[in-house]
C-alpha cells in the first residue's frame, strides 16, 4: 500500500520527516495556482494539474493518471464548473464529484472536495445548490470539504468565470488553510 511504501522510504532514509505529497487536480479554475509557492506553507510537495474543459465525469480518467504518476498522500479535488452548463440535474453533478472522491479515498490519506467558486453568470444559482449538496454529501461520506465563500465577484476576471490574480491567491490560501499539515 501507499502508506507502507511511505514508511519504508522514511525508514530506509533514516528520515522520519518525509514530506507529504499533495495533488490539487481540477478544471481550469485552478489553472493559476502555483504549487511551488504553496510548498513551504503546506510543508509538502504540491502538484497542480488543471484539466481545462473537463466535466466531473471526465475528471475520473485524469485523476487516475495523476494518482499513478504522482502517488500523493492528499488530494484536493476541484471540479464541477464545466458540468453546470452540460448537466441539468444538479444531484448528478454533486454525485459525480463525491463518487470520484470516494473512489480515491482508499488510496490516499485524505481527500478534500473543493467547492465550486462564484460565477458572474446565470449558472451561479446552480453552483450554490451544488455546493450545498457537496457539503451534505461530504459529511455523509466522511470527506473533507473546502469552502470558498470568501471569494467574491471582484476576484473574477472580466469574463466572470475564471479567477483573477486576487481570486487565485484566495483559492490557494483556502487550500493552504484547510489542508492539515
PDB file of C-alpha atoms in Angstrom, residues 11-132:
ATOM      1  CA  UNK A  11      12.965   4.151   7.473  1.00  0.00           C
ATOM      2  CA  UNK A  12      15.449   3.484   4.665  1.00  0.00           C
ATOM      3  CA  UNK A  13      16.430   7.143   4.556  1.00  0.00           C
ATOM      4  CA  UNK A  14      16.562   7.409   8.322  1.00  0.00           C
ATOM      5  CA  UNK A  15      14.349  10.469   7.971  1.00  0.00           C
ATOM      6  CA  UNK A  16      11.035  10.462   9.800  1.00  0.00           C
ATOM      7  CA  UNK A  17      10.073  13.876   8.367  1.00  0.00           C
ATOM      8  CA  UNK A  18       9.426  12.747   4.824  1.00  0.00           C
ATOM      9  CA  UNK A  19       7.439  15.470   3.140  1.00  0.00           C
ATOM     10  CA  UNK A  20       3.916  14.640   2.112  1.00  0.00           C
ATOM     11  CA  UNK A  21       2.767  14.991  -1.477  1.00  0.00           C
ATOM     12  CA  UNK A  22      -0.369  16.984  -2.194  1.00  0.00           C
ATOM     13  CA  UNK A  23      -2.139  16.807  -5.526  1.00  0.00           C
ATOM     14  CA  UNK A  24      -4.524  19.596  -6.476  1.00  0.00           C
ATOM     15  CA  UNK A  25      -6.424  18.355  -9.506  1.00  0.00           C
ATOM     16  CA  UNK A  26      -9.307  20.001 -11.253  1.00  0.00           C
ATOM     17  CA  UNK A  27     -10.740  22.104 -14.016  1.00  0.00           C
ATOM     18  CA  UNK A  28      -9.408  25.403 -15.374  1.00  0.00           C
ATOM     19  CA  UNK A  29     -10.429  27.335 -12.234  1.00  0.00           C
ATOM     20  CA  UNK A  30      -7.186  26.108 -10.597  1.00  0.00           C
ATOM     21  CA  UNK A  31      -5.013  26.904 -13.638  1.00  0.00           C
ATOM     22  CA  UNK A  32      -3.219  29.828 -11.984  1.00  0.00           C
ATOM     23  CA  UNK A  33      -2.498  28.058  -8.686  1.00  0.00           C
ATOM     24  CA  UNK A  34       1.267  27.718  -8.288  1.00  0.00           C
ATOM     25  CA  UNK A  35       2.144  24.622  -6.288  1.00  0.00           C
ATOM     26  CA  UNK A  36       5.740  25.687  -5.778  1.00  0.00           C
ATOM     27  CA  UNK A  37       4.520  28.806  -3.949  1.00  0.00           C
ATOM     28  CA  UNK A  38       2.406  26.681  -1.585  1.00  0.00           C
ATOM     29  CA  UNK A  39       5.140  24.168  -0.760  1.00  0.00           C
ATOM     30  CA  UNK A  40       6.563  25.946   2.273  1.00  0.00           C
ATOM     31  CA  UNK A  41       3.194  26.882   3.796  1.00  0.00           C
ATOM     32  CA  UNK A  42       1.805  23.386   3.364  1.00  0.00           C
ATOM     33  CA  UNK A  43       5.042  21.665   4.405  1.00  0.00           C
ATOM     34  CA  UNK A  44       4.503  19.413   1.405  1.00  0.00           C
ATOM     35  CA  UNK A  45       5.321  18.977  -2.226  1.00  0.00           C
ATOM     36  CA  UNK A  46       2.347  20.408  -4.122  1.00  0.00           C
ATOM     37  CA  UNK A  47       1.465  19.376  -7.674  1.00  0.00           C
ATOM     38  CA  UNK A  48      -1.282  21.211  -9.535  1.00  0.00           C
ATOM     39  CA  UNK A  49      -2.942  19.527 -12.505  1.00  0.00           C
ATOM     40  CA  UNK A  50      -5.510  21.653 -14.299  1.00  0.00           C
ATOM     41  CA  UNK A  51      -7.578  19.949 -16.979  1.00  0.00           C
ATOM     42  CA  UNK A  52      -9.381  22.705 -18.868  1.00  0.00           C
ATOM     43  CA  UNK A  53     -12.885  21.915 -20.011  1.00  0.00           C
ATOM     44  CA  UNK A  54     -13.160  18.609 -18.157  1.00  0.00           C
ATOM     45  CA  UNK A  55     -16.547  17.744 -16.690  1.00  0.00           C
ATOM     46  CA  UNK A  56     -16.827  15.910 -13.379  1.00  0.00           C
ATOM     47  CA  UNK A  57     -17.407  12.640 -15.276  1.00  0.00           C
ATOM     48  CA  UNK A  58     -14.320  13.151 -17.469  1.00  0.00           C
ATOM     49  CA  UNK A  59     -12.184  14.036 -14.460  1.00  0.00           C
ATOM     50  CA  UNK A  60     -12.221  10.393 -13.331  1.00  0.00           C
ATOM     51  CA  UNK A  61      -9.725   9.397 -16.016  1.00  0.00           C
ATOM     52  CA  UNK A  62      -7.448  12.377 -15.404  1.00  0.00           C
ATOM     53  CA  UNK A  63      -7.338  11.800 -11.653  1.00  0.00           C
ATOM     54  CA  UNK A  64      -6.455   8.118 -12.144  1.00  0.00           C
ATOM     55  CA  UNK A  65      -3.437   9.085 -14.257  1.00  0.00           C
ATOM     56  CA  UNK A  66      -2.308  11.689 -11.744  1.00  0.00           C
ATOM     57  CA  UNK A  67      -2.540   9.222  -8.849  1.00  0.00           C
ATOM     58  CA  UNK A  68      -0.367   6.748 -10.747  1.00  0.00           C
ATOM     59  CA  UNK A  69       2.222   9.348 -11.761  1.00  0.00           C
ATOM     60  CA  UNK A  70       2.464  11.317  -8.517  1.00  0.00           C
ATOM     61  CA  UNK A  71       1.430   8.953  -5.670  1.00  0.00           C
ATOM     62  CA  UNK A  72       0.081  11.771  -3.484  1.00  0.00           C
ATOM     63  CA  UNK A  73      -0.785  11.414   0.197  1.00  0.00           C
ATOM     64  CA  UNK A  74      -3.530  14.020  -0.026  1.00  0.00           C
ATOM     65  CA  UNK A  75      -5.744  15.089  -2.909  1.00  0.00           C
ATOM     66  CA  UNK A  76      -7.729  18.291  -3.361  1.00  0.00           C
ATOM     67  CA  UNK A  77     -10.400  17.739  -5.990  1.00  0.00           C
ATOM     68  CA  UNK A  78     -11.799  20.857  -7.672  1.00  0.00           C
ATOM     69  CA  UNK A  79     -14.246  20.075 -10.468  1.00  0.00           C
ATOM     70  CA  UNK A  80     -17.845  20.559 -11.497  1.00  0.00           C
ATOM     71  CA  UNK A  81     -17.601  24.005 -13.089  1.00  0.00           C
ATOM     72  CA  UNK A  82     -17.926  22.622 -16.620  1.00  0.00           C
ATOM     73  CA  UNK A  83     -20.730  20.264 -15.607  1.00  0.00           C
ATOM     74  CA  UNK A  84     -23.002  23.178 -14.652  1.00  0.00           C
ATOM     75  CA  UNK A  85     -23.708  24.084 -18.278  1.00  0.00           C
ATOM     76  CA  UNK A  86     -23.909  20.469 -19.533  1.00  0.00           C
ATOM     77  CA  UNK A  87     -25.932  18.730 -16.829  1.00  0.00           C
ATOM     78  CA  UNK A  88     -29.465  19.779 -15.878  1.00  0.00           C
ATOM     79  CA  UNK A  89     -29.685  17.521 -12.802  1.00  0.00           C
ATOM     80  CA  UNK A  90     -27.620  19.142 -10.046  1.00  0.00           C
ATOM     81  CA  UNK A  91     -27.701  15.983  -7.928  1.00  0.00           C
ATOM     82  CA  UNK A  92     -25.804  14.173 -10.697  1.00  0.00           C
ATOM     83  CA  UNK A  93     -23.079  16.837 -10.664  1.00  0.00           C
ATOM     84  CA  UNK A  94     -22.660  16.572  -6.890  1.00  0.00           C
ATOM     85  CA  UNK A  95     -22.774  12.760  -7.008  1.00  0.00           C
ATOM     86  CA  UNK A  96     -20.143  12.611  -9.769  1.00  0.00           C
ATOM     87  CA  UNK A  97     -17.765  14.708  -7.645  1.00  0.00           C
ATOM     88  CA  UNK A  98     -18.460  12.752  -4.449  1.00  0.00           C
ATOM     89  CA  UNK A  99     -18.201   9.372  -6.189  1.00  0.00           C
ATOM     90  CA  UNK A 100     -14.811  10.361  -7.618  1.00  0.00           C
ATOM     91  CA  UNK A 101     -13.617  11.485  -4.177  1.00  0.00           C
ATOM     92  CA  UNK A 102     -14.847   8.250  -2.563  1.00  0.00           C
ATOM     93  CA  UNK A 103     -13.203   6.142  -5.285  1.00  0.00           C
ATOM     94  CA  UNK A 104      -9.754   7.543  -4.457  1.00  0.00           C
ATOM     95  CA  UNK A 105     -10.219   7.761  -0.677  1.00  0.00           C
ATOM     96  CA  UNK A 106      -8.766   4.299  -0.056  1.00  0.00           C
ATOM     97  CA  UNK A 107      -5.585   5.197  -1.972  1.00  0.00           C
ATOM     98  CA  UNK A 108      -4.631   8.385  -0.114  1.00  0.00           C
ATOM     99  CA  UNK A 109      -4.595   9.653   3.467  1.00  0.00           C
ATOM    100  CA  UNK A 110      -7.047  12.495   2.875  1.00  0.00           C
ATOM    101  CA  UNK A 111      -9.374  13.630   0.105  1.00  0.00           C
ATOM    102  CA  UNK A 112     -10.666  17.189   0.072  1.00  0.00           C
ATOM    103  CA  UNK A 113     -13.642  18.218  -2.037  1.00  0.00           C
ATOM    104  CA  UNK A 114     -13.179  21.832  -3.089  1.00  0.00           C
ATOM    105  CA  UNK A 115     -16.471  23.627  -3.641  1.00  0.00           C
ATOM    106  CA  UNK A 116     -17.241  25.499  -6.837  1.00  0.00           C
ATOM    107  CA  UNK A 117     -16.184  29.140  -6.871  1.00  0.00           C
ATOM    108  CA  UNK A 118     -18.515  32.066  -7.513  1.00  0.00           C
ATOM    109  CA  UNK A 119     -19.522  32.912 -11.091  1.00  0.00           C
ATOM    110  CA  UNK A 120     -20.919  36.102 -12.569  1.00  0.00           C
ATOM    111  CA  UNK A 121     -23.446  34.476 -14.889  1.00  0.00           C
ATOM    112  CA  UNK A 122     -26.804  32.696 -14.932  1.00  0.00           C
ATOM    113  CA  UNK A 123     -25.228  29.476 -13.576  1.00  0.00           C
ATOM    114  CA  UNK A 124     -24.271  30.945 -10.189  1.00  0.00           C
ATOM    115  CA  UNK A 125     -27.535  29.810  -8.529  1.00  0.00           C
ATOM    116  CA  UNK A 126     -26.916  26.260  -9.770  1.00  0.00           C
ATOM    117  CA  UNK A 127     -23.377  26.495  -8.349  1.00  0.00           C
ATOM    118  CA  UNK A 128     -24.734  27.461  -4.919  1.00  0.00           C
ATOM    119  CA  UNK A 129     -27.115  24.491  -4.904  1.00  0.00           C
ATOM    120  CA  UNK A 130     -24.369  22.070  -5.946  1.00  0.00           C
ATOM    121  CA  UNK A 131     -22.160  23.409  -3.130  1.00  0.00           C
ATOM    122  CA  UNK A 132     -24.958  22.853  -0.590  1.00  0.00           C
TER     123      UNK A 132
END
